[in-house]
Amino acid sequence: MSSKPTWEMIQNMLRLSNIHTYYGNIHALKGIDIQVEQGEVISLIGANGAGKSTTLLTTSGIVPAKKGVVELEGEDITHLPPDEIVKKGICHVPEGRRIFPYLTVAENLDMGAFLRNDKEGIKEDIHYVYSLFPILADRRNQAGGTLSGGEQQMLAISRALMSRPRILLLDEPSLGLAPIIVKQIFDIINKINQDNKTTIFIVEQNANLALKAAHRGYVMENGAVTMSDTGENLLANEDVKKAYLGM
Ligand SMILES: Nc1ncnc2c1ncn2[C@@H]1O[C@H](COP(=O)(O)OP(=O)(O)O)[C@@H](O)[C@H]1O
Ligand SMILES: [Mg+2]
């Protein structure tokens, strides 16, 4: 995406500083630094096992950092419980979607709005997500578990939007989906960013699409950030091309 954030949008939204995260003895994040400005789409790419999901899990407080600081607009949120972090406007769509399979599409969306009580706003947002993904409107009374993989991803993103997040964390939105559906989902991710100035932090193995969709990107290897630049420059970088774009 070529449009750059304007000056009034430039404000440090999320900052990870020297983050170390462990699973028992496994040192999954080894001192990473990532900054996300307000209104940006950021993509973090890397091979399987690099630490991408852990980065999001640490940001949302599910697997807290052992060392380092996570800040939301300058406030230290490193050790807040996950539900407090959600309330502050960080909404995490985990890998593998995890919608409620026995609830209908409409009920899943209601669940996304459970922290809100502005009925009118909720109604507006339901219209909005149905306009983004008309197939969900057609299937509104169908159980979530009966949707295709792509439709479940659309529902997972829509449910997250129902909380009116300030930052949307998306873990591998393309995983297991047909290329045409993936393209559609990435187009909508950019539309969400443009419509609402929602800040979006994507982690992806599909480096090509993720970098095309992003203002800036980070490359991660073995729990460390090895490169960061504009999406455009990373797409043109010879090392990135070889390692992640199959060229
Ligand atoms: N629940 C877990 N228990 C132990 N090790 C884990 C767990 N989740 C991830 N890891 C390890 O942490 C490292 C980073 O994993 P992850 O963040 O899932 O990578 P990615 O999302 O980039 O594929 C890997 O070595 C992985 O095996
Ligand atoms: Mg992962």
Coordinates of C-alpha atoms and ligand atoms in Angstrom, one line a residue:
M1 CA 0.0 0.0 0.0
S2 CA 1.5 3.3 -1.0
S3 CA -0.5 5.9 1.0
K4 CA 1.6 7.1 3.9
P5 CA 0.1 8.0 7.3
T6 CA -0.4 11.8 7.6
W7 CA 1.3 13.8 10.3
E8 CA -1.7 13.9 12.7
M9 CA -1.9 10.1 12.6
I10 CA 1.8 9.7 13.6
Q11 CA 1.7 9.0 17.3
N12 CA 3.3 6.0 19.0
M13 CA 0.4 3.6 19.5
L14 CA 2.1 0.4 20.5
R15 CA 5.7 -0.1 21.5
L16 CA 7.5 -3.3 22.4
S17 CA 10.9 -2.6 23.9
N18 CA 13.5 -5.3 24.5
I19 CA 10.9 -8.0 24.9
H20 CA 12.0 -11.5 26.2
T21 CA 9.3 -14.2 26.4
Y22 CA 9.7 -17.8 27.5
Y23 CA 7.8 -21.0 27.4
G24 CA 9.4 -22.8 30.3
N25 CA 13.0 -23.0 29.3
I26 CA 12.3 -22.1 25.6
H27 CA 13.5 -18.6 25.0
A28 CA 10.9 -17.7 22.3
L29 CA 11.5 -13.9 22.0
K30 CA 15.0 -12.7 22.5
G31 CA 14.9 -9.0 23.0
I32 CA 12.6 -7.7 20.3
D33 CA 11.8 -4.0 19.5
I34 CA 8.7 -3.2 17.5
Q35 CA 6.8 0.1 17.2
V36 CA 3.4 0.6 15.7
E37 CA 2.2 4.1 15.0
Q38 CA -1.4 5.1 15.1
G39 CA -3.2 4.4 11.8
E40 CA -0.5 2.1 10.5
V41 CA -0.8 -1.4 9.0
I42 CA 2.3 -3.3 10.2
S43 CA 3.3 -6.8 9.0
L44 CA 5.6 -9.1 10.9
I45 CA 6.9 -11.9 8.7
G46 CA 9.0 -14.9 9.3
A47 CA 9.3 -18.7 9.0
N48 CA 7.3 -21.1 11.1
G49 CA 8.6 -21.1 14.7
A50 CA 10.2 -17.6 14.4
G51 CA 8.2 -16.2 17.2
K52 CA 5.4 -14.3 15.4
S53 CA 2.5 -15.7 17.3
T54 CA 4.4 -15.3 20.6
T55 CA 4.8 -11.6 19.7
L56 CA 1.1 -11.1 19.5
L57 CA 0.4 -13.3 22.6
T58 CA 2.9 -11.2 24.6
T59 CA 1.2 -8.0 23.3
S60 CA -2.2 -9.2 24.4
G61 CA -0.9 -10.4 27.8
I62 CA -1.7 -14.1 27.2
V63 CA 2.0 -15.1 27.4
P64 CA 3.5 -12.1 29.3
A65 CA 7.1 -10.9 28.7
K66 CA 9.6 -11.9 31.3
K67 CA 11.7 -8.9 30.5
G68 CA 11.1 -5.7 28.5
V69 CA 8.1 -3.4 28.2
V70 CA 4.9 -3.3 26.2
E71 CA 3.4 0.2 26.0
L72 CA 0.1 1.3 24.7
E73 CA 0.2 5.1 24.0
G74 CA 3.0 5.3 26.6
E75 CA 1.2 3.3 29.3
D76 CA 3.0 0.2 30.5
I77 CA 0.7 -2.7 29.9
T78 CA 3.3 -5.5 30.1
H79 CA 1.8 -7.2 33.1
L80 CA -1.9 -6.4 32.8
P81 CA -4.2 -9.4 32.6
P82 CA -5.5 -10.1 29.1
D83 CA -9.0 -9.0 29.8
E84 CA -7.7 -5.6 31.0
I85 CA -5.7 -5.3 27.8
V86 CA -8.8 -6.1 25.7
K87 CA -10.6 -3.3 27.6
K88 CA -7.9 -0.9 26.6
G89 CA -8.7 -1.6 22.9
I90 CA -6.2 -4.3 21.8
C91 CA -8.2 -7.1 20.1
H92 CA -6.4 -10.3 19.2
V93 CA -7.7 -12.6 16.4
P94 CA -5.7 -15.7 17.2
E95 CA -4.2 -18.2 14.7
G96 CA -6.8 -20.7 13.6
R97 CA -9.7 -18.2 14.1
R98 CA -11.7 -19.8 17.1
I99 CA -15.1 -18.5 16.5
F100 CA -17.9 -20.0 18.5
P101 CA -18.9 -23.0 16.3
Y102 CA -22.4 -23.6 17.9
L103 CA -23.4 -19.9 17.9
T104 CA -24.8 -18.3 14.8
V105 CA -23.0 -15.7 12.8
A106 CA -25.2 -13.0 14.4
E107 CA -24.6 -14.4 17.9
N108 CA -20.8 -14.5 17.3
L109 CA -21.0 -10.8 16.4
D110 CA -23.0 -10.0 19.5
M111 CA -20.3 -11.7 21.6
G112 CA -17.7 -9.4 20.0
A113 CA -19.7 -6.4 21.4
F114 CA -20.1 -7.8 24.9
L115 CA -18.1 -5.0 26.6
R116 CA -20.3 -2.3 25.0
N117 CA -23.8 -1.1 25.7
D118 CA -24.2 1.6 23.1
K119 CA -27.1 -0.1 21.2
E120 CA -27.1 2.3 18.3
G121 CA -23.3 2.1 17.8
I122 CA -23.5 -1.7 17.9
K123 CA -26.2 -1.7 15.3
E124 CA -24.1 0.5 13.0
D125 CA -21.1 -1.7 13.4
I126 CA -23.2 -4.8 12.5
H127 CA -24.2 -3.1 9.3
Y128 CA -20.7 -2.1 8.7
V129 CA -19.2 -5.6 9.0
Y130 CA -22.1 -7.0 6.9
S131 CA -21.2 -4.4 4.3
L132 CA -17.5 -5.6 4.4
F133 CA -18.5 -9.2 4.2
P134 CA -22.0 -9.6 2.6
I135 CA -21.7 -13.4 2.7
L136 CA -21.9 -13.1 6.5
A137 CA -25.2 -11.3 6.2
D138 CA -26.5 -14.1 4.0
R139 CA -25.4 -16.6 6.6
R140 CA -26.4 -14.6 9.7
N141 CA -28.6 -17.4 11.1
Q142 CA -26.2 -20.2 10.3
A143 CA -23.9 -21.8 13.0
G144 CA -20.4 -20.5 12.8
G145 CA -19.0 -24.0 12.7
T146 CA -20.8 -24.7 9.4
L147 CA -19.0 -21.8 7.6
S148 CA -16.0 -22.4 5.2
G149 CA -12.5 -21.6 6.4
G150 CA -12.6 -18.2 4.6
E151 CA -16.0 -17.3 6.0
Q152 CA -14.8 -18.2 9.5
Q153 CA -11.8 -15.9 9.1
M154 CA -14.2 -13.1 7.9
L155 CA -16.3 -13.8 11.0
A156 CA -13.3 -13.8 13.3
I157 CA -12.2 -10.4 12.0
S158 CA -15.8 -9.1 12.1
R159 CA -16.3 -10.2 15.7
A160 CA -13.1 -8.4 16.6
L161 CA -14.3 -5.3 14.9
M162 CA -17.5 -5.4 17.0
S163 CA -15.4 -4.4 20.0
R164 CA -14.3 -1.2 18.2
P165 CA -10.7 -2.0 18.7
R166 CA -8.0 0.6 18.6
I167 CA -5.5 -2.0 17.5
L168 CA -6.3 -5.2 15.7
L169 CA -3.8 -8.0 16.1
L170 CA -4.2 -10.6 13.3
D171 CA -2.4 -13.9 13.5
E172 CA -2.0 -15.5 10.1
P173 CA -5.3 -14.4 8.5
S174 CA -4.3 -16.3 5.3
L175 CA -3.6 -19.7 6.9
G176 CA -5.2 -22.6 5.0
L177 CA -7.2 -20.4 2.7
A178 CA -7.5 -20.3 -1.1
P179 CA -5.5 -17.5 -2.8
I180 CA -8.6 -15.7 -4.1
I181 CA -10.1 -15.6 -0.6
V182 CA -6.8 -14.5 0.9
K183 CA -6.6 -11.6 -1.6
Q184 CA -10.2 -10.6 -0.7
I185 CA -9.4 -10.7 3.1
F186 CA -6.3 -8.5 2.6
D187 CA -8.2 -6.0 0.6
I188 CA -10.7 -5.7 3.4
I189 CA -8.0 -5.4 6.0
N190 CA -6.8 -2.3 4.1
K191 CA -10.3 -1.0 3.8
I192 CA -10.8 -1.4 7.6
N193 CA -7.6 0.6 8.2
Q194 CA -8.7 3.3 5.8
D195 CA -12.4 3.5 6.9
N196 CA -11.7 3.7 10.6
K197 CA -8.0 4.5 11.0
T198 CA -7.8 1.3 12.9
T199 CA -4.2 0.4 13.6
I200 CA -3.5 -3.2 12.4
F201 CA -0.7 -5.5 13.3
I202 CA -0.5 -8.6 11.1
V203 CA 1.7 -11.6 11.5
E204 CA 2.0 -13.8 8.4
Q205 CA 4.0 -16.5 6.7
N206 CA 2.5 -15.2 3.4
A207 CA 5.1 -12.5 3.1
N208 CA 4.2 -11.2 -0.3
L209 CA 0.6 -10.2 0.5
A210 CA 1.3 -9.1 4.1
L211 CA 4.1 -6.7 2.9
K212 CA 2.0 -5.4 0.1
A213 CA -0.8 -4.6 2.5
A214 CA 1.5 -2.9 5.1
H215 CA 2.9 0.6 5.5
R216 CA 5.9 -1.0 7.3
G217 CA 7.2 -4.5 8.0
Y218 CA 9.4 -6.4 10.3
V219 CA 11.3 -9.6 9.6
M220 CA 11.8 -12.1 12.4
E221 CA 14.2 -15.1 12.7
N222 CA 14.7 -17.3 15.7
G223 CA 13.0 -15.0 18.1
A224 CA 14.8 -11.8 17.0
V225 CA 13.9 -9.0 14.6
T226 CA 16.4 -9.0 11.8
M227 CA 15.1 -6.3 9.5
S228 CA 12.5 -3.5 9.4
D229 CA 11.6 -1.1 6.6
T230 CA 8.7 0.0 4.6
G231 CA 6.6 -2.8 3.1
E232 CA 7.7 -1.6 -0.4
N233 CA 11.4 -1.7 0.4
L234 CA 11.2 -5.1 2.1
L235 CA 9.4 -6.5 -1.0
A236 CA 12.3 -5.3 -3.1
N237 CA 15.1 -6.5 -0.7
E238 CA 17.2 -9.3 -2.2
D239 CA 17.5 -11.2 1.1
V240 CA 13.7 -11.0 1.7
K241 CA 13.0 -12.1 -1.9
K242 CA 15.2 -15.2 -1.5
A243 CA 14.1 -16.2 2.0
Y244 CA 10.5 -15.3 2.0
L245 CA 9.2 -14.6 -1.5
G246 CA 10.5 -17.7 -3.2
M247 CA 12.5 -15.8 -5.8
Ligands
LIG1 N1 3.0 -23.4 24.0 C1 4.3 -23.5 23.7 N2 5.1 -24.3 24.5 C2 6.4 -24.4 24.2 N3 7.0 -23.8 23.2 C3 6.3 -23.1 22.4 C4 4.9 -22.9 22.6 N4 4.4 -22.1 21.6 C5 5.4 -21.8 20.8 N5 6.6 -22.4 21.3 C6 7.9 -22.2 20.7 O1 8.2 -20.9 20.6 C7 8.9 -20.6 19.4 C8 8.1 -19.5 18.7 O2 6.8 -20.0 18.3 P1 5.7 -19.1 17.6 O3 5.6 -17.8 18.2 O4 4.4 -19.9 17.6 O5 6.2 -19.0 16.1 P2 5.5 -18.6 14.8 O6 4.2 -18.0 15.1 O7 6.4 -17.6 14.1 O8 5.4 -19.8 14.0 C9 9.0 -21.9 18.6 O9 10.3 -22.4 18.9 C10 7.9 -22.7 19.2 O10 8.2 -24.1 19.1
MG2 MG 2.3 -18.6 14.5

